[in-house]
Amino acid sequence: MSEDLAGDGTDNRTPIDDPDAAVLYEVAGGVATITLNRPDYRNALSVEIVNGVGDHFEAALADPGVRAILFTHVGNTFCAGADLRAAQPGVPQPTLRHNFVEILEKIMTCDKPVVGRLAGHVTAGGVGLAAAMDISIAADDAIIGFTEVRIGVAPAVISVVCLPKLRRADASELFLEGERVPAPRAAAAGLINRAVPRDQLDDEVAATLRRLVRGGPNALANTKQLVTRVPQMPRSEAWEWTAELSQRLFQSEEAAEGIAAFRERRDASWVPPES
């Protein structure tokens, strides 16, 4: 990936303290990149991976300089779901600091856009992680699938994330058959946003991030709320809530700056240079 994801011409990355860590973290151009870094174990959701993701995600949310968050990976698998090694008797496990369900919930409801770069295969719980993100983009030769039934379990927890994105027919087929399907099929079903040729993946992700950081931080946060809350509201409640939200946003300082920038044909103050 380009180190200047937001297109501001800088390389002001935060240092990686331990390049051998299960999850890596860096910030450049307003984008925090969280990298799953256990390729030998297909980036399965081990305690180390979950803890690293949780720690770094919280750091990104707390950093006012971070405008968007990118999840990516090392190796040919984005995430293979549950760490089956942990179920073996006698295998010691570190202390779990974060809960995978809470991470999924934060990804969906946090104030910052979250993007997934899927340059490898995605299965089981990894599909839930990818589906929770606001925008997930995969290489078109990646394979994605709910493989849980093949080992005698079900995609239970991640169904909460995935089912709202799927038609019932697609959900039944993908869940029950347990087949891994090409990324374009997953995109057509709505699990991810799109699949692109592998040699275009990094450019597509970088362009997506540049577009996202052009949005006002408060506007992006409230737009994420629209996506998650409005479909669950009765229509009368939705009309009332969105009208109040619209009025509040139009009266905000951020909107005043954005409208002034539009009229003056310049970038708003929150836009990184050259993005």
PDB file of C-alpha atoms in Angstrom:
ATOM      1  CA  MET A   1       0.000   0.000   0.000  1.00  0.00           C
ATOM      2  CA  SER A   2       1.037   3.561  -0.570  1.00  0.00           C
ATOM      3  CA  GLU A   3       2.274   5.204   2.591  1.00  0.00           C
ATOM      4  CA  ASP A   4       0.499   8.464   1.657  1.00  0.00           C
ATOM      5  CA  LEU A   5      -3.037   7.087   1.666  1.00  0.00           C
ATOM      6  CA  ALA A   6      -4.738  10.420   2.190  1.00  0.00           C
ATOM      7  CA  GLY A   7      -2.734  12.036  -0.585  1.00  0.00           C
ATOM      8  CA  ASP A   8      -1.234  14.848   1.474  1.00  0.00           C
ATOM      9  CA  GLY A   9       2.313  14.324   0.232  1.00  0.00           C
ATOM     10  CA  THR A  10       3.662  13.373   3.658  1.00  0.00           C
ATOM     11  CA  ASP A  11       5.173  10.274   5.218  1.00  0.00           C
ATOM     12  CA  ASN A  12       4.500  10.963   8.871  1.00  0.00           C
ATOM     13  CA  ARG A  13       3.872   7.391   9.938  1.00  0.00           C
ATOM     14  CA  THR A  14       3.806   6.417  13.549  1.00  0.00           C
ATOM     15  CA  PRO A  15       6.640   3.973  14.218  1.00  0.00           C
ATOM     16  CA  ILE A  16       5.871   0.277  14.523  1.00  0.00           C
ATOM     17  CA  ASP A  17       7.247  -0.756  17.907  1.00  0.00           C
ATOM     18  CA  ASP A  18       7.341  -4.470  17.148  1.00  0.00           C
ATOM     19  CA  PRO A  19       7.207  -5.581  13.501  1.00  0.00           C
ATOM     20  CA  ASP A  20       6.648  -9.148  14.705  1.00  0.00           C
ATOM     21  CA  ALA A  21       3.500  -8.218  16.635  1.00  0.00           C
ATOM     22  CA  ALA A  22       0.260 -10.002  15.816  1.00  0.00           C
ATOM     23  CA  VAL A  23      -1.294  -6.704  14.689  1.00  0.00           C
ATOM     24  CA  LEU A  24       0.597  -3.703  13.301  1.00  0.00           C
ATOM     25  CA  TYR A  25      -0.453  -0.056  13.503  1.00  0.00           C
ATOM     26  CA  GLU A  26       0.580   3.116  11.733  1.00  0.00           C
ATOM     27  CA  VAL A  27      -0.901   6.504  10.912  1.00  0.00           C
ATOM     28  CA  ALA A  28      -0.219   8.507   7.759  1.00  0.00           C
ATOM     29  CA  GLY A  29      -2.152  11.311   6.105  1.00  0.00           C
ATOM     30  CA  GLY A  30      -5.094  11.037   8.476  1.00  0.00           C
ATOM     31  CA  VAL A  31      -5.494   7.283   7.927  1.00  0.00           C
ATOM     32  CA  ALA A  32      -4.812   4.717  10.656  1.00  0.00           C
ATOM     33  CA  THR A  33      -3.821   1.353   9.196  1.00  0.00           C
ATOM     34  CA  ILE A  34      -4.405  -1.793  11.264  1.00  0.00           C
ATOM     35  CA  THR A  35      -2.613  -4.803   9.762  1.00  0.00           C
ATOM     36  CA  LEU A  36      -3.319  -8.408  10.744  1.00  0.00           C
ATOM     37  CA  ASN A  37       0.154  -9.945  10.915  1.00  0.00           C
ATOM     38  CA  ARG A  38      -0.099 -13.668  11.592  1.00  0.00           C
ATOM     39  CA  PRO A  39       0.052 -15.082   8.041  1.00  0.00           C
ATOM     40  CA  ASP A  40       1.352 -18.464   9.236  1.00  0.00           C
ATOM     41  CA  TYR A  41      -1.945 -18.934  11.087  1.00  0.00           C
ATOM     42  CA  ARG A  42      -4.065 -17.335   8.347  1.00  0.00           C
ATOM     43  CA  ASN A  43      -4.673 -14.343  10.626  1.00  0.00           C
ATOM     44  CA  ALA A  44      -7.157 -16.381  12.647  1.00  0.00           C
ATOM     45  CA  LEU A  45      -8.918 -14.601  15.493  1.00  0.00           C
ATOM     46  CA  SER A  46      -6.513 -15.645  18.196  1.00  0.00           C
ATOM     47  CA  VAL A  47      -6.411 -13.852  21.529  1.00  0.00           C
ATOM     48  CA  GLU A  48      -3.330 -11.979  20.277  1.00  0.00           C
ATOM     49  CA  ILE A  49      -5.111 -10.840  17.104  1.00  0.00           C
ATOM     50  CA  VAL A  50      -8.280  -9.783  18.930  1.00  0.00           C
ATOM     51  CA  ASN A  51      -6.306  -7.924  21.593  1.00  0.00           C
ATOM     52  CA  GLY A  52      -4.161  -6.180  19.000  1.00  0.00           C
ATOM     53  CA  VAL A  53      -7.134  -5.169  16.895  1.00  0.00           C
ATOM     54  CA  GLY A  54      -8.973  -3.898  19.958  1.00  0.00           C
ATOM     55  CA  ASP A  55      -6.002  -1.906  21.263  1.00  0.00           C
ATOM     56  CA  HIS A  56      -5.192  -0.288  17.926  1.00  0.00           C
ATOM     57  CA  PHE A  57      -8.800   0.398  17.025  1.00  0.00           C
ATOM     58  CA  GLU A  58      -9.287   2.238  20.312  1.00  0.00           C
ATOM     59  CA  ALA A  59      -6.102   4.219  19.635  1.00  0.00           C
ATOM     60  CA  ALA A  60      -7.373   5.214  16.202  1.00  0.00           C
ATOM     61  CA  LEU A  61     -10.748   6.303  17.577  1.00  0.00           C
ATOM     62  CA  ALA A  62      -9.081   8.404  20.280  1.00  0.00           C
ATOM     63  CA  ASP A  63      -6.664  10.139  17.887  1.00  0.00           C
ATOM     64  CA  PRO A  64      -8.205  13.362  16.499  1.00  0.00           C
ATOM     65  CA  GLY A  65      -5.690  13.256  13.655  1.00  0.00           C
ATOM     66  CA  VAL A  66      -7.149   9.987  12.379  1.00  0.00           C
ATOM     67  CA  ARG A  67      -9.914  10.632   9.860  1.00  0.00           C
ATOM     68  CA  ALA A  68     -10.416   7.095   8.566  1.00  0.00           C
ATOM     69  CA  ILE A  69      -9.357   3.585   9.592  1.00  0.00           C
ATOM     70  CA  LEU A  70      -8.053   0.907   7.224  1.00  0.00           C
ATOM     71  CA  PHE A  71      -7.919  -2.810   7.989  1.00  0.00           C
ATOM     72  CA  THR A  72      -5.497  -4.863   5.906  1.00  0.00           C
ATOM     73  CA  HIS A  73      -3.318  -7.943   6.326  1.00  0.00           C
ATOM     74  CA  VAL A  74      -0.065  -9.749   5.646  1.00  0.00           C
ATOM     75  CA  GLY A  75      -0.219 -13.025   3.717  1.00  0.00           C
ATOM     76  CA  ASN A  76      -2.739 -14.660   1.415  1.00  0.00           C
ATOM     77  CA  THR A  77      -5.587 -14.716   3.965  1.00  0.00           C
ATOM     78  CA  PHE A  78      -7.280 -11.643   5.397  1.00  0.00           C
ATOM     79  CA  CYS A  79      -8.812 -13.592   8.281  1.00  0.00           C
ATOM     80  CA  ALA A  80      -9.773 -17.243   8.664  1.00  0.00           C
ATOM     81  CA  GLY A  81     -12.176 -16.761  11.577  1.00  0.00           C
ATOM     82  CA  ALA A  82     -11.909 -18.525  14.923  1.00  0.00           C
ATOM     83  CA  ASP A  83      -8.527 -19.753  16.092  1.00  0.00           C
ATOM     84  CA  LEU A  84      -9.161 -23.506  16.246  1.00  0.00           C
ATOM     85  CA  ARG A  85      -5.796 -24.094  17.897  1.00  0.00           C
ATOM     86  CA  ALA A  86      -7.092 -22.378  21.018  1.00  0.00           C
ATOM     87  CA  ALA A  87      -9.664 -25.122  21.503  1.00  0.00           C
ATOM     88  CA  GLN A  88      -6.987 -27.754  21.934  1.00  0.00           C
ATOM     89  CA  PRO A  89      -6.491 -28.927  25.542  1.00  0.00           C
ATOM     90  CA  GLY A  90      -3.267 -27.884  27.176  1.00  0.00           C
ATOM     91  CA  VAL A  91      -2.646 -24.909  24.879  1.00  0.00           C
ATOM     92  CA  PRO A  92      -2.016 -21.869  27.120  1.00  0.00           C
ATOM     93  CA  GLN A  93      -3.790 -18.648  26.169  1.00  0.00           C
ATOM     94  CA  PRO A  94      -3.006 -15.041  27.081  1.00  0.00           C
ATOM     95  CA  THR A  95      -5.605 -12.886  28.791  1.00  0.00           C
ATOM     96  CA  LEU A  96      -8.351 -11.596  26.508  1.00  0.00           C
ATOM     97  CA  ARG A  97      -8.644  -7.802  26.822  1.00  0.00           C
ATOM     98  CA  HIS A  98     -11.230  -7.239  24.093  1.00  0.00           C
ATOM     99  CA  ASN A  99     -14.405  -8.956  22.962  1.00  0.00           C
ATOM    100  CA  PHE A 100     -14.836  -9.699  19.248  1.00  0.00           C
ATOM    101  CA  VAL A 101     -18.536  -8.812  19.371  1.00  0.00           C
ATOM    102  CA  GLU A 102     -17.719  -5.436  20.920  1.00  0.00           C
ATOM    103  CA  ILE A 103     -15.145  -4.811  18.183  1.00  0.00           C
ATOM    104  CA  LEU A 104     -17.727  -5.517  15.481  1.00  0.00           C
ATOM    105  CA  GLU A 105     -20.212  -3.200  17.177  1.00  0.00           C
ATOM    106  CA  LYS A 106     -17.639  -0.403  17.449  1.00  0.00           C
ATOM    107  CA  ILE A 107     -16.678  -0.745  13.795  1.00  0.00           C
ATOM    108  CA  MET A 108     -20.309  -0.290  12.770  1.00  0.00           C
ATOM    109  CA  THR A 109     -21.201   2.508  15.182  1.00  0.00           C
ATOM    110  CA  CYS A 110     -17.992   4.511  15.649  1.00  0.00           C
ATOM    111  CA  ASP A 111     -17.664   8.058  14.334  1.00  0.00           C
ATOM    112  CA  LYS A 112     -14.968   7.294  11.742  1.00  0.00           C
ATOM    113  CA  PRO A 113     -15.234   5.508   8.391  1.00  0.00           C
ATOM    114  CA  VAL A 114     -13.714   2.027   8.407  1.00  0.00           C
ATOM    115  CA  VAL A 115     -12.368   0.465   5.206  1.00  0.00           C
ATOM    116  CA  GLY A 116     -11.266  -3.111   4.567  1.00  0.00           C
ATOM    117  CA  ARG A 117      -8.571  -4.102   2.058  1.00  0.00           C
ATOM    118  CA  LEU A 118      -9.097  -7.795   1.314  1.00  0.00           C
ATOM    119  CA  ALA A 119      -6.120  -8.964  -0.707  1.00  0.00           C
ATOM    120  CA  GLY A 120      -6.602 -12.560   0.409  1.00  0.00           C
ATOM    121  CA  HIS A 121      -9.147 -15.153   1.399  1.00  0.00           C
ATOM    122  CA  VAL A 122     -11.828 -14.451   4.002  1.00  0.00           C
ATOM    123  CA  THR A 123     -13.722 -17.156   5.862  1.00  0.00           C
ATOM    124  CA  ALA A 124     -16.036 -17.625   8.850  1.00  0.00           C
ATOM    125  CA  GLY A 125     -15.551 -14.891  11.467  1.00  0.00           C
ATOM    126  CA  GLY A 126     -13.321 -13.019   9.060  1.00  0.00           C
ATOM    127  CA  VAL A 127     -16.371 -12.492   6.846  1.00  0.00           C
ATOM    128  CA  GLY A 128     -18.131 -10.864   9.779  1.00  0.00           C
ATOM    129  CA  LEU A 129     -15.172  -8.556  10.290  1.00  0.00           C
ATOM    130  CA  ALA A 130     -15.176  -7.552   6.628  1.00  0.00           C
ATOM    131  CA  ALA A 131     -18.955  -7.142   6.549  1.00  0.00           C
ATOM    132  CA  ALA A 132     -18.951  -4.880   9.614  1.00  0.00           C
ATOM    133  CA  MET A 133     -16.787  -2.306   7.864  1.00  0.00           C
ATOM    134  CA  ASP A 134     -18.311   0.639   6.052  1.00  0.00           C
ATOM    135  CA  ILE A 135     -16.490  -0.149   2.805  1.00  0.00           C
ATOM    136  CA  SER A 136     -14.741  -3.437   2.051  1.00  0.00           C
ATOM    137  CA  ILE A 137     -12.867  -3.875  -1.223  1.00  0.00           C
ATOM    138  CA  ALA A 138     -11.478  -7.239  -2.292  1.00  0.00           C
ATOM    139  CA  ALA A 139      -9.174  -8.517  -4.972  1.00  0.00           C
ATOM    140  CA  ASP A 140     -11.357 -10.326  -7.462  1.00  0.00           C
ATOM    141  CA  ASP A 141      -9.403 -13.570  -7.042  1.00  0.00           C
ATOM    142  CA  ALA A 142      -9.984 -13.686  -3.282  1.00  0.00           C
ATOM    143  CA  ILE A 143     -12.293 -16.379  -1.945  1.00  0.00           C
ATOM    144  CA  ILE A 144     -14.945 -15.632   0.691  1.00  0.00           C
ATOM    145  CA  GLY A 145     -17.151 -18.048   2.553  1.00  0.00           C
ATOM    146  CA  PHE A 146     -19.112 -19.114   5.614  1.00  0.00           C
ATOM    147  CA  THR A 147     -17.385 -22.426   6.292  1.00  0.00           C
ATOM    148  CA  GLU A 148     -18.761 -23.016   9.781  1.00  0.00           C
ATOM    149  CA  VAL A 149     -21.182 -25.834   8.889  1.00  0.00           C
ATOM    150  CA  ARG A 150     -18.272 -27.866   7.519  1.00  0.00           C
ATOM    151  CA  ILE A 151     -16.864 -28.186  11.046  1.00  0.00           C
ATOM    152  CA  GLY A 152     -20.216 -28.716  12.751  1.00  0.00           C
ATOM    153  CA  VAL A 153     -20.992 -25.179  13.943  1.00  0.00           C
ATOM    154  CA  ALA A 154     -22.928 -22.192  12.589  1.00  0.00           C
ATOM    155  CA  PRO A 155     -22.099 -18.565  11.668  1.00  0.00           C
ATOM    156  CA  ALA A 156     -24.046 -17.494  14.728  1.00  0.00           C
ATOM    157  CA  VAL A 157     -22.468 -14.284  16.041  1.00  0.00           C
ATOM    158  CA  ILE A 158     -21.484 -12.880  12.659  1.00  0.00           C
ATOM    159  CA  SER A 159     -25.018 -13.444  11.349  1.00  0.00           C
ATOM    160  CA  VAL A 160     -25.961 -10.299  13.286  1.00  0.00           C
ATOM    161  CA  VAL A 161     -23.614  -8.335  11.015  1.00  0.00           C
ATOM    162  CA  CYS A 162     -24.108 -10.241   7.781  1.00  0.00           C
ATOM    163  CA  LEU A 163     -27.847 -10.961   7.569  1.00  0.00           C
ATOM    164  CA  PRO A 164     -28.905  -7.306   7.250  1.00  0.00           C
ATOM    165  CA  LYS A 165     -26.733  -7.120   4.143  1.00  0.00           C
ATOM    166  CA  LEU A 166     -28.059 -10.260   2.462  1.00  0.00           C
ATOM    167  CA  ARG A 167     -31.229 -11.331   0.714  1.00  0.00           C
ATOM    168  CA  ARG A 168     -32.692 -14.382   2.445  1.00  0.00           C
ATOM    169  CA  ALA A 169     -31.972 -16.501  -0.631  1.00  0.00           C
ATOM    170  CA  ASP A 170     -28.299 -15.524  -0.620  1.00  0.00           C
ATOM    171  CA  ALA A 171     -28.022 -15.993   3.144  1.00  0.00           C
ATOM    172  CA  SER A 172     -29.529 -19.474   3.002  1.00  0.00           C
ATOM    173  CA  GLU A 173     -27.286 -20.574   0.155  1.00  0.00           C
ATOM    174  CA  LEU A 174     -24.058 -19.138   1.553  1.00  0.00           C
ATOM    175  CA  PHE A 175     -24.676 -20.175   5.164  1.00  0.00           C
ATOM    176  CA  LEU A 176     -26.042 -23.684   4.518  1.00  0.00           C
ATOM    177  CA  GLU A 177     -23.752 -24.855   1.729  1.00  0.00           C
ATOM    178  CA  GLY A 178     -20.582 -23.655   3.442  1.00  0.00           C
ATOM    179  CA  GLU A 179     -18.935 -23.111   0.074  1.00  0.00           C
ATOM    180  CA  ARG A 180     -16.281 -20.492  -0.465  1.00  0.00           C
ATOM    181  CA  VAL A 181     -17.239 -18.206  -3.339  1.00  0.00           C
ATOM    182  CA  PRO A 182     -15.265 -15.749  -5.473  1.00  0.00           C
ATOM    183  CA  ALA A 183     -15.173 -12.165  -4.206  1.00  0.00           C
ATOM    184  CA  PRO A 184     -17.360 -10.887  -7.080  1.00  0.00           C
ATOM    185  CA  ARG A 185     -20.124 -13.237  -5.902  1.00  0.00           C
ATOM    186  CA  ALA A 186     -19.770 -11.927  -2.345  1.00  0.00           C
ATOM    187  CA  ALA A 187     -19.972  -8.365  -3.679  1.00  0.00           C
ATOM    188  CA  ALA A 188     -23.073  -9.169  -5.704  1.00  0.00           C
ATOM    189  CA  ALA A 189     -24.672 -10.601  -2.556  1.00  0.00           C
ATOM    190  CA  GLY A 190     -23.877  -7.406  -0.633  1.00  0.00           C
ATOM    191  CA  LEU A 191     -21.388  -8.832   1.868  1.00  0.00           C
ATOM    192  CA  ILE A 192     -18.618  -6.570   0.593  1.00  0.00           C
ATOM    193  CA  ASN A 193     -18.751  -3.419  -1.508  1.00  0.00           C
ATOM    194  CA  ARG A 194     -16.819  -4.456  -4.577  1.00  0.00           C
ATOM    195  CA  ALA A 195     -14.188  -6.729  -6.057  1.00  0.00           C
ATOM    196  CA  VAL A 196     -11.527  -5.330  -8.379  1.00  0.00           C
ATOM    197  CA  PRO A 197      -8.616  -6.831 -10.305  1.00  0.00           C
ATOM    198  CA  ARG A 198      -5.726  -7.539  -7.954  1.00  0.00           C
ATOM    199  CA  ASP A 199      -3.393  -5.104  -9.684  1.00  0.00           C
ATOM    200  CA  GLN A 200      -5.949  -2.338  -9.107  1.00  0.00           C
ATOM    201  CA  LEU A 201      -6.732  -3.105  -5.452  1.00  0.00           C
ATOM    202  CA  ASP A 202      -4.266  -0.744  -3.783  1.00  0.00           C
ATOM    203  CA  ASP A 203      -5.149   2.155  -6.077  1.00  0.00           C
ATOM    204  CA  GLU A 204      -8.858   1.561  -5.470  1.00  0.00           C
ATOM    205  CA  VAL A 205      -8.415   1.498  -1.696  1.00  0.00           C
ATOM    206  CA  ALA A 206      -6.225   4.620  -1.730  1.00  0.00           C
ATOM    207  CA  ALA A 207      -8.762   6.486  -3.886  1.00  0.00           C
ATOM    208  CA  THR A 208     -11.558   5.471  -1.529  1.00  0.00           C
ATOM    209  CA  LEU A 209      -9.640   6.801   1.467  1.00  0.00           C
ATOM    210  CA  ARG A 210      -8.904  10.083  -0.316  1.00  0.00           C
ATOM    211  CA  ARG A 211     -12.609  10.524  -0.963  1.00  0.00           C
ATOM    212  CA  LEU A 212     -13.524   9.735   2.634  1.00  0.00           C
ATOM    213  CA  VAL A 213     -11.164  12.266   4.223  1.00  0.00           C
ATOM    214  CA  ARG A 214     -12.793  15.016   2.164  1.00  0.00           C
ATOM    215  CA  GLY A 215     -15.950  14.623   4.237  1.00  0.00           C
ATOM    216  CA  GLY A 216     -16.425  16.687   7.379  1.00  0.00           C
ATOM    217  CA  PRO A 217     -15.640  14.631  10.512  1.00  0.00           C
ATOM    218  CA  ASN A 218     -18.978  15.435  12.147  1.00  0.00           C
ATOM    219  CA  ALA A 219     -20.835  14.853   8.895  1.00  0.00           C
ATOM    220  CA  LEU A 220     -19.219  11.439   8.450  1.00  0.00           C
ATOM    221  CA  ALA A 221     -20.041  10.431  12.014  1.00  0.00           C
ATOM    222  CA  ASN A 222     -23.695  11.359  11.625  1.00  0.00           C
ATOM    223  CA  THR A 223     -23.942   9.766   8.198  1.00  0.00           C
ATOM    224  CA  LYS A 224     -22.806   6.464   9.724  1.00  0.00           C
ATOM    225  CA  GLN A 225     -25.625   6.873  12.248  1.00  0.00           C
ATOM    226  CA  LEU A 226     -28.115   7.282   9.389  1.00  0.00           C
ATOM    227  CA  VAL A 227     -27.019   4.014   7.826  1.00  0.00           C
ATOM    228  CA  THR A 228     -27.317   2.026  11.049  1.00  0.00           C
ATOM    229  CA  ARG A 229     -30.298   3.648  12.766  1.00  0.00           C
ATOM    230  CA  VAL A 230     -32.822   4.727  10.118  1.00  0.00           C
ATOM    231  CA  PRO A 231     -33.572   1.220   8.732  1.00  0.00           C
ATOM    232  CA  GLN A 232     -34.538   0.100  12.254  1.00  0.00           C
ATOM    233  CA  MET A 233     -36.914   3.003  12.951  1.00  0.00           C
ATOM    234  CA  PRO A 234     -40.637   3.259  12.270  1.00  0.00           C
ATOM    235  CA  ARG A 235     -41.088   5.674   9.378  1.00  0.00           C
ATOM    236  CA  SER A 236     -42.745   8.375  11.478  1.00  0.00           C
ATOM    237  CA  GLU A 237     -39.871   8.270  13.965  1.00  0.00           C
ATOM    238  CA  ALA A 238     -37.321   8.329  11.157  1.00  0.00           C
ATOM    239  CA  TRP A 239     -38.852  11.480   9.604  1.00  0.00           C
ATOM    240  CA  GLU A 240     -38.703  13.276  12.942  1.00  0.00           C
ATOM    241  CA  TRP A 241     -35.207  12.150  13.868  1.00  0.00           C
ATOM    242  CA  THR A 242     -33.665  12.917  10.476  1.00  0.00           C
ATOM    243  CA  ALA A 243     -35.331  16.356  10.297  1.00  0.00           C
ATOM    244  CA  GLU A 244     -33.857  17.295  13.663  1.00  0.00           C
ATOM    245  CA  LEU A 245     -30.471  15.933  12.623  1.00  0.00           C
ATOM    246  CA  SER A 246     -30.524  17.861   9.356  1.00  0.00           C
ATOM    247  CA  GLN A 247     -31.359  21.117  11.105  1.00  0.00           C
ATOM    248  CA  ARG A 248     -28.620  20.597  13.671  1.00  0.00           C
ATOM    249  CA  LEU A 249     -26.025  19.836  11.024  1.00  0.00           C
ATOM    250  CA  PHE A 250     -26.946  22.804   8.820  1.00  0.00           C
ATOM    251  CA  GLN A 251     -26.528  25.076  11.848  1.00  0.00           C
ATOM    252  CA  SER A 252     -23.093  23.673  12.755  1.00  0.00           C
ATOM    253  CA  GLU A 253     -19.733  25.390  12.338  1.00  0.00           C
ATOM    254  CA  GLU A 254     -18.612  22.495  10.185  1.00  0.00           C
ATOM    255  CA  ALA A 255     -21.450  23.119   7.737  1.00  0.00           C
ATOM    256  CA  ALA A 256     -20.701  26.840   7.661  1.00  0.00           C
ATOM    257  CA  GLU A 257     -17.108  26.071   6.694  1.00  0.00           C
ATOM    258  CA  GLY A 258     -18.138  23.459   4.147  1.00  0.00           C
ATOM    259  CA  ILE A 259     -20.677  25.727   2.456  1.00  0.00           C
ATOM    260  CA  ALA A 260     -18.187  28.619   2.404  1.00  0.00           C
ATOM    261  CA  ALA A 261     -15.569  26.364   0.831  1.00  0.00           C
ATOM    262  CA  PHE A 262     -18.074  25.246  -1.805  1.00  0.00           C
ATOM    263  CA  ARG A 263     -18.970  28.835  -2.690  1.00  0.00           C
ATOM    264  CA  GLU A 264     -15.334  29.890  -2.765  1.00  0.00           C
ATOM    265  CA  ARG A 265     -14.333  26.843  -4.818  1.00  0.00           C
ATOM    266  CA  ARG A 266     -11.698  25.710  -2.340  1.00  0.00           C
ATOM    267  CA  ASP A 267     -11.162  22.707  -0.115  1.00  0.00           C
ATOM    268  CA  ALA A 268     -12.722  22.802   3.329  1.00  0.00           C
ATOM    269  CA  SER A 269     -10.331  23.281   6.231  1.00  0.00           C
ATOM    270  CA  TRP A 270     -10.545  19.613   7.272  1.00  0.00           C
ATOM    271  CA  VAL A 271      -9.368  18.262   3.881  1.00  0.00           C
ATOM    272  CA  PRO A 272      -5.719  17.115   3.882  1.00  0.00           C
ATOM    273  CA  PRO A 273      -3.644  18.870   1.181  1.00  0.00           C
ATOM    274  CA  GLU A 274      -3.801  17.314  -2.271  1.00  0.00           C
ATOM    275  CA  SER A 275      -6.473  14.791  -1.300  1.00  0.00           C
TER     276      SER A 275
END
